[in-house]
mmCIF file of C-alpha atoms in Angstrom:
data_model
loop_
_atom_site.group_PDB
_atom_site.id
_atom_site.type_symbol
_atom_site.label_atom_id
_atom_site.label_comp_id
_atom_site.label_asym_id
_atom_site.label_seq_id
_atom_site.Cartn_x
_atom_site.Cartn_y
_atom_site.Cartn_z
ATOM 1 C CA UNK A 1 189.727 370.851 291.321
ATOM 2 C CA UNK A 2 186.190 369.380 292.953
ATOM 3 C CA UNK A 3 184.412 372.152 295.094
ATOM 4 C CA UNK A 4 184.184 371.039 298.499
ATOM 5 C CA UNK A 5 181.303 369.515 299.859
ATOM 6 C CA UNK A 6 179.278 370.742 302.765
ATOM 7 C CA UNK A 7 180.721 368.968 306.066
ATOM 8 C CA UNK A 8 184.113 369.085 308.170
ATOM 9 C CA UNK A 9 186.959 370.223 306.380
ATOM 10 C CA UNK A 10 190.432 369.680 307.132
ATOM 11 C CA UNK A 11 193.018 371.905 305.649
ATOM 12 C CA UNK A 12 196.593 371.358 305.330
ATOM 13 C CA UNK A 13 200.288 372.249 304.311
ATOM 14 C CA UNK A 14 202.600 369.986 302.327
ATOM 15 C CA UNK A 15 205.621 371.448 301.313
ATOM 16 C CA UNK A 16 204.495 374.868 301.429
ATOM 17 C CA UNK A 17 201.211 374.435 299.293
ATOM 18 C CA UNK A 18 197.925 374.785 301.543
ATOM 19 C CA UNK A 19 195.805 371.875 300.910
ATOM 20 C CA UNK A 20 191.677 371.223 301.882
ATOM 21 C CA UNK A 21 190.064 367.862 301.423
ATOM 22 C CA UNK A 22 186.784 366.367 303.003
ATOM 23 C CA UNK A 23 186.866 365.884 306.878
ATOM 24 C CA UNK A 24 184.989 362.488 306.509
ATOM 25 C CA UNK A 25 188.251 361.106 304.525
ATOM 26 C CA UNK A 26 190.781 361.692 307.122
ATOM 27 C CA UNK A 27 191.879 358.379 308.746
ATOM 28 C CA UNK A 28 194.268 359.322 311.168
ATOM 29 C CA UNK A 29 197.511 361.795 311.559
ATOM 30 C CA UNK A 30 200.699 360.143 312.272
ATOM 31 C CA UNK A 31 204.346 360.201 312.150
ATOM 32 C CA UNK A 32 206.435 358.186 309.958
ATOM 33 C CA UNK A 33 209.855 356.875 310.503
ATOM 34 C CA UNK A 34 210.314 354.153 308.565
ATOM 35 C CA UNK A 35 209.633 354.129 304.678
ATOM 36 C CA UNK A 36 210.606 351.602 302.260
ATOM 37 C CA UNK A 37 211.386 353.027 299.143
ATOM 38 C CA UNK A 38 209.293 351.443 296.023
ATOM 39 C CA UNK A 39 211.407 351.749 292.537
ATOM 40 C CA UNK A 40 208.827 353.259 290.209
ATOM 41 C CA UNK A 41 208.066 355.336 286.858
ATOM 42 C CA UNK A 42 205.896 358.171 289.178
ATOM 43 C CA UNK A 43 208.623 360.315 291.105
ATOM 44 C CA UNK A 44 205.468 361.474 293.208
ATOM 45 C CA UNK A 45 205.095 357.909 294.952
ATOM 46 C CA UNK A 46 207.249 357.793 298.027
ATOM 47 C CA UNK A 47 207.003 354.145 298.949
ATOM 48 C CA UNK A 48 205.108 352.269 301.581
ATOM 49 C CA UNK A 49 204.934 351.761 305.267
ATOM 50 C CA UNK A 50 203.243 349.875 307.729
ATOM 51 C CA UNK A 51 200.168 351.696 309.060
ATOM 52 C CA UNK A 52 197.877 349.462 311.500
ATOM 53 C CA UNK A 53 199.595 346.095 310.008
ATOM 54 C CA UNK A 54 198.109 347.102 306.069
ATOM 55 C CA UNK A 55 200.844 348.404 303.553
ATOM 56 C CA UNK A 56 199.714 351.865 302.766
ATOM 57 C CA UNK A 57 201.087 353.880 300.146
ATOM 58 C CA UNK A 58 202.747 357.562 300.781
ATOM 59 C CA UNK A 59 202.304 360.231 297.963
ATOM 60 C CA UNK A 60 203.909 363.190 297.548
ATOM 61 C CA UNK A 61 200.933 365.314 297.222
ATOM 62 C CA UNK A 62 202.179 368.486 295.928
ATOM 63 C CA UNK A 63 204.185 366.774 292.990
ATOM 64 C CA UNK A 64 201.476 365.315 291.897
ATOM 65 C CA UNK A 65 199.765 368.053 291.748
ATOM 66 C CA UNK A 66 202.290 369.582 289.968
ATOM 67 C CA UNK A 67 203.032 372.039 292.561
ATOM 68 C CA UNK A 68 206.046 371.057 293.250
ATOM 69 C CA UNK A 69 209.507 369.811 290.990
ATOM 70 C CA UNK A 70 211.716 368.578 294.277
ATOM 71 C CA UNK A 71 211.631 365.283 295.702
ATOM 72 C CA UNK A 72 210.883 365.217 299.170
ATOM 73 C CA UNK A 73 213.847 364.644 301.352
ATOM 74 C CA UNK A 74 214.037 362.347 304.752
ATOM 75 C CA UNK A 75 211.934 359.319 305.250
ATOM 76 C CA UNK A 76 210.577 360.787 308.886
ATOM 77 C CA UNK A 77 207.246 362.688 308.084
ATOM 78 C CA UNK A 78 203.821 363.549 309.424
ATOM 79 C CA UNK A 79 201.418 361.899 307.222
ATOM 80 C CA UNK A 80 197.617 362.274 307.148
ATOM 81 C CA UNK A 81 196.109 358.923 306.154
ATOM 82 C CA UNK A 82 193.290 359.007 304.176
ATOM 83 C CA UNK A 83 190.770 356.954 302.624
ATOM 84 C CA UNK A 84 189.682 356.392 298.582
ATOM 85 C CA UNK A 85 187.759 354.228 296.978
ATOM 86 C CA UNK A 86 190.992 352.328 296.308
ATOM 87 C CA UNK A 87 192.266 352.239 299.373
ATOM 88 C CA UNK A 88 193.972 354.058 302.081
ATOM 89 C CA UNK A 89 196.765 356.503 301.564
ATOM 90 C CA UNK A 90 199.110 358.368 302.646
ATOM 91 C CA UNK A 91 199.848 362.449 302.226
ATOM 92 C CA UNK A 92 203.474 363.596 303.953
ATOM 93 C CA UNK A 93 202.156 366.650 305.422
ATOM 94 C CA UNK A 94 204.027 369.916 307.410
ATOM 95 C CA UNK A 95 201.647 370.966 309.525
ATOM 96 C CA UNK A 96 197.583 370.988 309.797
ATOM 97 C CA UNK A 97 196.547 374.521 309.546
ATOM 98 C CA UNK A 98 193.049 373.552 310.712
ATOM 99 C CA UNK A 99 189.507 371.354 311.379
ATOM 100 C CA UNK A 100 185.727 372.139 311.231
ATOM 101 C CA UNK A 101 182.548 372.204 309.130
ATOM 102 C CA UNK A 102 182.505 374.773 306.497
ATOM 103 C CA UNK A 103 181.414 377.617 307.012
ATOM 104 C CA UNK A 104 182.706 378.151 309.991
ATOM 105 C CA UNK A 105 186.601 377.327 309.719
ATOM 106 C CA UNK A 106 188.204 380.883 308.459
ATOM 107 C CA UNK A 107 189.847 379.297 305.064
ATOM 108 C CA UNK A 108 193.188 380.602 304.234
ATOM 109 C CA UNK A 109 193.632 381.892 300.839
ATOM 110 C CA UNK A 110 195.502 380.553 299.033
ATOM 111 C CA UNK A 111 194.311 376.615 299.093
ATOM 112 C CA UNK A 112 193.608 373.959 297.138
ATOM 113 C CA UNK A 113 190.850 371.490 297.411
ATOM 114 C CA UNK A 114 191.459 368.258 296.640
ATOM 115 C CA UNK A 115 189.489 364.919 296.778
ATOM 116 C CA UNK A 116 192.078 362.225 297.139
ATOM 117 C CA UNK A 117 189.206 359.873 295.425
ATOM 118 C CA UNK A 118 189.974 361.542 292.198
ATOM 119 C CA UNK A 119 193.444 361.048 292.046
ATOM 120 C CA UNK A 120 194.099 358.051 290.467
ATOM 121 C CA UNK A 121 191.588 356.571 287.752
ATOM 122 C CA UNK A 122 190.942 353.007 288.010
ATOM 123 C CA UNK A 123 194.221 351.892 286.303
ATOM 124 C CA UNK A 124 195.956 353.606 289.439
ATOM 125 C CA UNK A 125 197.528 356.385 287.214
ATOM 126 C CA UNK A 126 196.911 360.212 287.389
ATOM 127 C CA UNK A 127 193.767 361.223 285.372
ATOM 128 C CA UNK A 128 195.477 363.237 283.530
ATOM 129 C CA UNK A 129 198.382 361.765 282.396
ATOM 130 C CA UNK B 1 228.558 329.406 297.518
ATOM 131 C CA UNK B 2 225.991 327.168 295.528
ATOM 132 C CA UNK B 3 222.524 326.862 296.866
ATOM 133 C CA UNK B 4 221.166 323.593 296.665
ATOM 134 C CA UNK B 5 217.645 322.835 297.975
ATOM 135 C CA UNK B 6 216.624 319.788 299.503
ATOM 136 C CA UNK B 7 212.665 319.264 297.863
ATOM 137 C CA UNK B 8 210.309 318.719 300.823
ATOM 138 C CA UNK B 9 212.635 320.300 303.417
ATOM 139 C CA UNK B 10 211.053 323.817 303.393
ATOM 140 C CA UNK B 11 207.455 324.340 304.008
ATOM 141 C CA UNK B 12 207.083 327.005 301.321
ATOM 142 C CA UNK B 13 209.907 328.368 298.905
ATOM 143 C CA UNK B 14 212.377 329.876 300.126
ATOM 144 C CA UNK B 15 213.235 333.266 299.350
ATOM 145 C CA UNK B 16 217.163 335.278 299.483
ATOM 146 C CA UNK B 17 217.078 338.549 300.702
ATOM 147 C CA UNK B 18 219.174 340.607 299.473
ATOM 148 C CA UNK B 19 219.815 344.108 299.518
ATOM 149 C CA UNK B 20 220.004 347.209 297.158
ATOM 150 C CA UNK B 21 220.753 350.927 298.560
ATOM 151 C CA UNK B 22 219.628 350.103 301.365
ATOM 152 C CA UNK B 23 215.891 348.445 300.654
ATOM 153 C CA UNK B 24 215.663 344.412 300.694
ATOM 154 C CA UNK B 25 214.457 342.694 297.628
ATOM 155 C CA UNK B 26 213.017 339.184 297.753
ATOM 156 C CA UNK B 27 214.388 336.920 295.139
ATOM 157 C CA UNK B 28 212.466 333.273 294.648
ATOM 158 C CA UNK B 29 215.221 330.785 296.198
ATOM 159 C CA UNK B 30 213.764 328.008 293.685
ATOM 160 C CA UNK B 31 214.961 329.756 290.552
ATOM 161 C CA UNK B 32 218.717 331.102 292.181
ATOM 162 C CA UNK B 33 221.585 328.877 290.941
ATOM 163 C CA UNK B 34 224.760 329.892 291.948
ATOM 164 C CA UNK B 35 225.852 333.406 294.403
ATOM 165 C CA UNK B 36 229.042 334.575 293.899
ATOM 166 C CA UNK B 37 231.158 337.973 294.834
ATOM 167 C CA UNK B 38 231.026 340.652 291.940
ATOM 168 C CA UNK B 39 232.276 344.178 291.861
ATOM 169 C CA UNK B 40 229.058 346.196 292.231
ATOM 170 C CA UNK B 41 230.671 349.020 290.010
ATOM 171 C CA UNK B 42 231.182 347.383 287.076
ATOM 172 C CA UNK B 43 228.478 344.907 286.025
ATOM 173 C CA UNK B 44 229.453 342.109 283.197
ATOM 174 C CA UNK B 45 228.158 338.947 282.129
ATOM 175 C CA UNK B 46 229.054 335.718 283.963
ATOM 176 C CA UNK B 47 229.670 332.595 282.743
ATOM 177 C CA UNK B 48 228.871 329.753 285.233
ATOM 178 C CA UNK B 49 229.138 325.579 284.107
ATOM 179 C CA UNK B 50 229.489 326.929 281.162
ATOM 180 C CA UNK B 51 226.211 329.031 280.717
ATOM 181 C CA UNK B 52 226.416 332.630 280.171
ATOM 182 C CA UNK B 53 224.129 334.827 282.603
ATOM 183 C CA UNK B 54 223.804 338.366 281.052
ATOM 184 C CA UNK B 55 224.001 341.013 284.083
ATOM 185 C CA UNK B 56 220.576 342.898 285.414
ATOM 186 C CA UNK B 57 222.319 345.602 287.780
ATOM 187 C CA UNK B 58 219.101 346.278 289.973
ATOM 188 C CA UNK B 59 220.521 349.917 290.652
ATOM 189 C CA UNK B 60 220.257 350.713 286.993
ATOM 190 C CA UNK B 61 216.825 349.543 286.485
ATOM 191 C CA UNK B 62 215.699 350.810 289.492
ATOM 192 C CA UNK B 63 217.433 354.690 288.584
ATOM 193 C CA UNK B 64 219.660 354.633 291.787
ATOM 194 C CA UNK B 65 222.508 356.081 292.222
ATOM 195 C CA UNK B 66 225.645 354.009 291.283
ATOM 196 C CA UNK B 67 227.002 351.709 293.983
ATOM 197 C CA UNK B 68 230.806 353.013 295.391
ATOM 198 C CA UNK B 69 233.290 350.791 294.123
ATOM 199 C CA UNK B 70 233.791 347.644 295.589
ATOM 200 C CA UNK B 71 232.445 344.244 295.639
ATOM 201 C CA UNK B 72 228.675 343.020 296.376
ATOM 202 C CA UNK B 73 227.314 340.154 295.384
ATOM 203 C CA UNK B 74 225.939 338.506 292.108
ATOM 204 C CA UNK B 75 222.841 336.332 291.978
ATOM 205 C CA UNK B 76 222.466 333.817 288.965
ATOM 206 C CA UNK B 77 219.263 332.541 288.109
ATOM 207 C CA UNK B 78 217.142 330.875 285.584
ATOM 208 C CA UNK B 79 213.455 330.897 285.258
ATOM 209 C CA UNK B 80 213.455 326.931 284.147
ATOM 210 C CA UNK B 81 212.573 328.385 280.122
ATOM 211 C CA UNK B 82 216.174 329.085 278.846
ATOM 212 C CA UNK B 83 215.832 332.517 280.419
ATOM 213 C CA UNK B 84 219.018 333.804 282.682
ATOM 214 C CA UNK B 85 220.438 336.627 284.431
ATOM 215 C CA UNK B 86 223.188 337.919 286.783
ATOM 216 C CA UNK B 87 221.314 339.819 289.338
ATOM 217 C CA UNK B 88 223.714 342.393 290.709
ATOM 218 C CA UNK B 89 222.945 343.243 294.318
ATOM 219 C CA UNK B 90 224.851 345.550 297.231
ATOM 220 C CA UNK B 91 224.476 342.554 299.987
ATOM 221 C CA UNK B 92 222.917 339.083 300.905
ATOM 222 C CA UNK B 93 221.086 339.306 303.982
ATOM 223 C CA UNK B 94 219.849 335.805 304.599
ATOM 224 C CA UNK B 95 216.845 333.228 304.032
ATOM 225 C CA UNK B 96 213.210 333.749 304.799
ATOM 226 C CA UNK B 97 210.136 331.465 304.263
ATOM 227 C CA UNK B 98 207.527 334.260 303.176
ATOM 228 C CA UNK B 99 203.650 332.469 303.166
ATOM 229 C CA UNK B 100 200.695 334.136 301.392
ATOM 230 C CA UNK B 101 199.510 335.584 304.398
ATOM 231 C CA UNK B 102 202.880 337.532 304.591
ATOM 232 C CA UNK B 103 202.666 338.689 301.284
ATOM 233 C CA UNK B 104 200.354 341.686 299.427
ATOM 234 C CA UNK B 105 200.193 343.301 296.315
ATOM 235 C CA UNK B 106 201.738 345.908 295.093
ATOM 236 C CA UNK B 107 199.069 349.037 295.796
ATOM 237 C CA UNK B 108 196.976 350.499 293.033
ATOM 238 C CA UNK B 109 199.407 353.469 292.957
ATOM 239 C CA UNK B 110 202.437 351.633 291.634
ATOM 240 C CA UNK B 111 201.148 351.190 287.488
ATOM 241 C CA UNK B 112 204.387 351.389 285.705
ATOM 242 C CA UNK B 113 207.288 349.477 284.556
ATOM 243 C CA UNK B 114 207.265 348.033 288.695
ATOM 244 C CA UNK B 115 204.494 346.317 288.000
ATOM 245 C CA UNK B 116 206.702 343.921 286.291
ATOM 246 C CA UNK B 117 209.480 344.177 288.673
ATOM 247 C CA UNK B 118 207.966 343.554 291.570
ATOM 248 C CA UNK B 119 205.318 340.769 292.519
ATOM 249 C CA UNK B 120 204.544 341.908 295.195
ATOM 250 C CA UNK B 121 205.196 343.021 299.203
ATOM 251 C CA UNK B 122 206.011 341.253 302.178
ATOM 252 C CA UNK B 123 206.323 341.246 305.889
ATOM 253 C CA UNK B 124 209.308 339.429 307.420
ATOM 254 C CA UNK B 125 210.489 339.842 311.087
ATOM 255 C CA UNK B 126 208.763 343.159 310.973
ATOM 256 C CA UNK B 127 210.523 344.741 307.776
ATOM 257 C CA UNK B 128 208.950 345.202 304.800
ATOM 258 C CA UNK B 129 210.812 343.690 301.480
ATOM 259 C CA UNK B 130 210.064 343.828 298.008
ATOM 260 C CA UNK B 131 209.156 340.359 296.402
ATOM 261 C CA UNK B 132 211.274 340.204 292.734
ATOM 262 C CA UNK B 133 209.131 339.295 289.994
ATOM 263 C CA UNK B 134 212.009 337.263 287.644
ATOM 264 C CA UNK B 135 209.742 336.525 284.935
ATOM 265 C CA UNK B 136 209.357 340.530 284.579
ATOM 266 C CA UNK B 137 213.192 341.234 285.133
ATOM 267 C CA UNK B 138 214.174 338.172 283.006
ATOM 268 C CA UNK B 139 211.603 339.317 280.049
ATOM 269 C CA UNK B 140 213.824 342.567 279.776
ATOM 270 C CA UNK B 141 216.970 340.329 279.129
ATOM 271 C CA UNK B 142 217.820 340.325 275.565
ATOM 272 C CA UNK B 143 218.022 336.298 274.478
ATOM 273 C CA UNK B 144 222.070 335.739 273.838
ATOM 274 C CA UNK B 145 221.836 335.145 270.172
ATOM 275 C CA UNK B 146 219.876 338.534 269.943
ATOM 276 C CA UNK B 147 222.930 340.047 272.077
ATOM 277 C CA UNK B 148 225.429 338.978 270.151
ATOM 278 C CA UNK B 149 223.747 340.284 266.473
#
């Protein structure tokens, strides 16, 4: 996992797992209600939804991490958009545990940092598959 | 019902909407030759004027669950190169006249066998639906000489 870089920090949980990624790639924090299903080979992508009148993507995070073997239920979630270098995305989230530059936000133990820009490769699959 | 389409009547193509578990798939209304009832359970080939159509049940491909018994509805179509298939569906919803600017690609994250399923994405009357791709569904269709060996 890429060490975090100086700057705002957001830090999140998705089905359980505690999560940190760069502040700066945070769009926005919404909830979802209405997902359209994509058929697919990657159990981790969720579908799409409208977001701002753009399609945007939903991932299941901690599946793709491997984290986590069960599909996530419902199609009503809080997501936290973010950017990549591909495009925006977005991460069906529980709850965010916190915000601030680092250093100063008190960093739960256990978490995992993630940069969403290093994700996908530029064929749109997972590095390391 | 047979779908016949009057050339210079529609604007742009027109596309069927139909439905599978619940999600509405976009299917190109220039290439659709014939809709008929079919039992959703129990997919077969169908032979229309005399052309066989070997069946493409969308749940299968798409790993859904199996449909409850009962009837949905069967698309035929061609792709205008010898190429046909019996699209098994839940439901017809109706027409729509999708333009580019109501259509976008399928995003980076989708790299696997939906890449040939699926053109693309589109917008209509604030829903999203997934455009078919039937040169990538009819390409899985084994020829009917092949079938029969």
């Amino acid at each position: 996992m890429p060490p975090l870089t100086p700057g705002n920090v957001v830090v999140f949980v998705a089905d359980g797992h505690r999560f940190a990624l760069p502040g700066a790639r945070v769009v926005e924090i919404a909830r979802v209600e209405q997902v359209t299903p994509v058929p697919c080979d990657d159990p981790a992508n969720l579908g799409v939804v409208m977001h701002r009148e753009r399609v945007v993507p939903l991932l299941d995070l901690p599946r793709r991490l491997g984290l986590s073997g069960e599909r996530r239920r419902g199609r009503s979630w809080l997501c936290l958009y973010v950017r990549t270098e591909q495009g925006e995305i977005g991460f069906p989230i529980d709850t965010v545990v916190g915000f601030g530059p680092m250093g100063r936000l008190r960093m739960p133990e256990p978490v995992t940092a993630i940069d969403p820009g290093e994700l996908w490769d530029e064929h749109g699959t997972h590095p390391d598959h | 019902m047979a779908l016949k389409w009057t050339r210079g009547l529609w604007p742009v193509p027109p596309w069927l909407i139909v439905a599978v578990d619940g999600v509405d798939y976009a299917v190109d209304g220039r290439r659709i030759r014939h809709l008929t009832p079919g039992p959703v359970d129990q997919p077969g080939e169908i032979v229309f004027d005399g052309v066989s159509y070997p069946p493409v049940d969308l749940r299968e491909l798409f790993g859904l669950p199996p449909a409850a018994p009962g009837h949905g509805r069967v698309v035929l179509v061609e792709d205008g190169g010898g190429r046909r298939a019996a699209l098994y569906v839940d439901a017809v919803r109706d027409l729509a006249r999708l333009d580019g600017g109501d259509c976008t690609p399928l995003p980076w994250v989708y790299a696997g066998r939906e890449r040939r399923w699926f053109q693309g994405l589109a917008t209509s009357e604030g829903r999203l639906v997934l455009l078919l791709s039937l040169d990538g569904l009819l390409g899985a269709v084994p020829e009917p000489a092949a079938a029969e060996a």
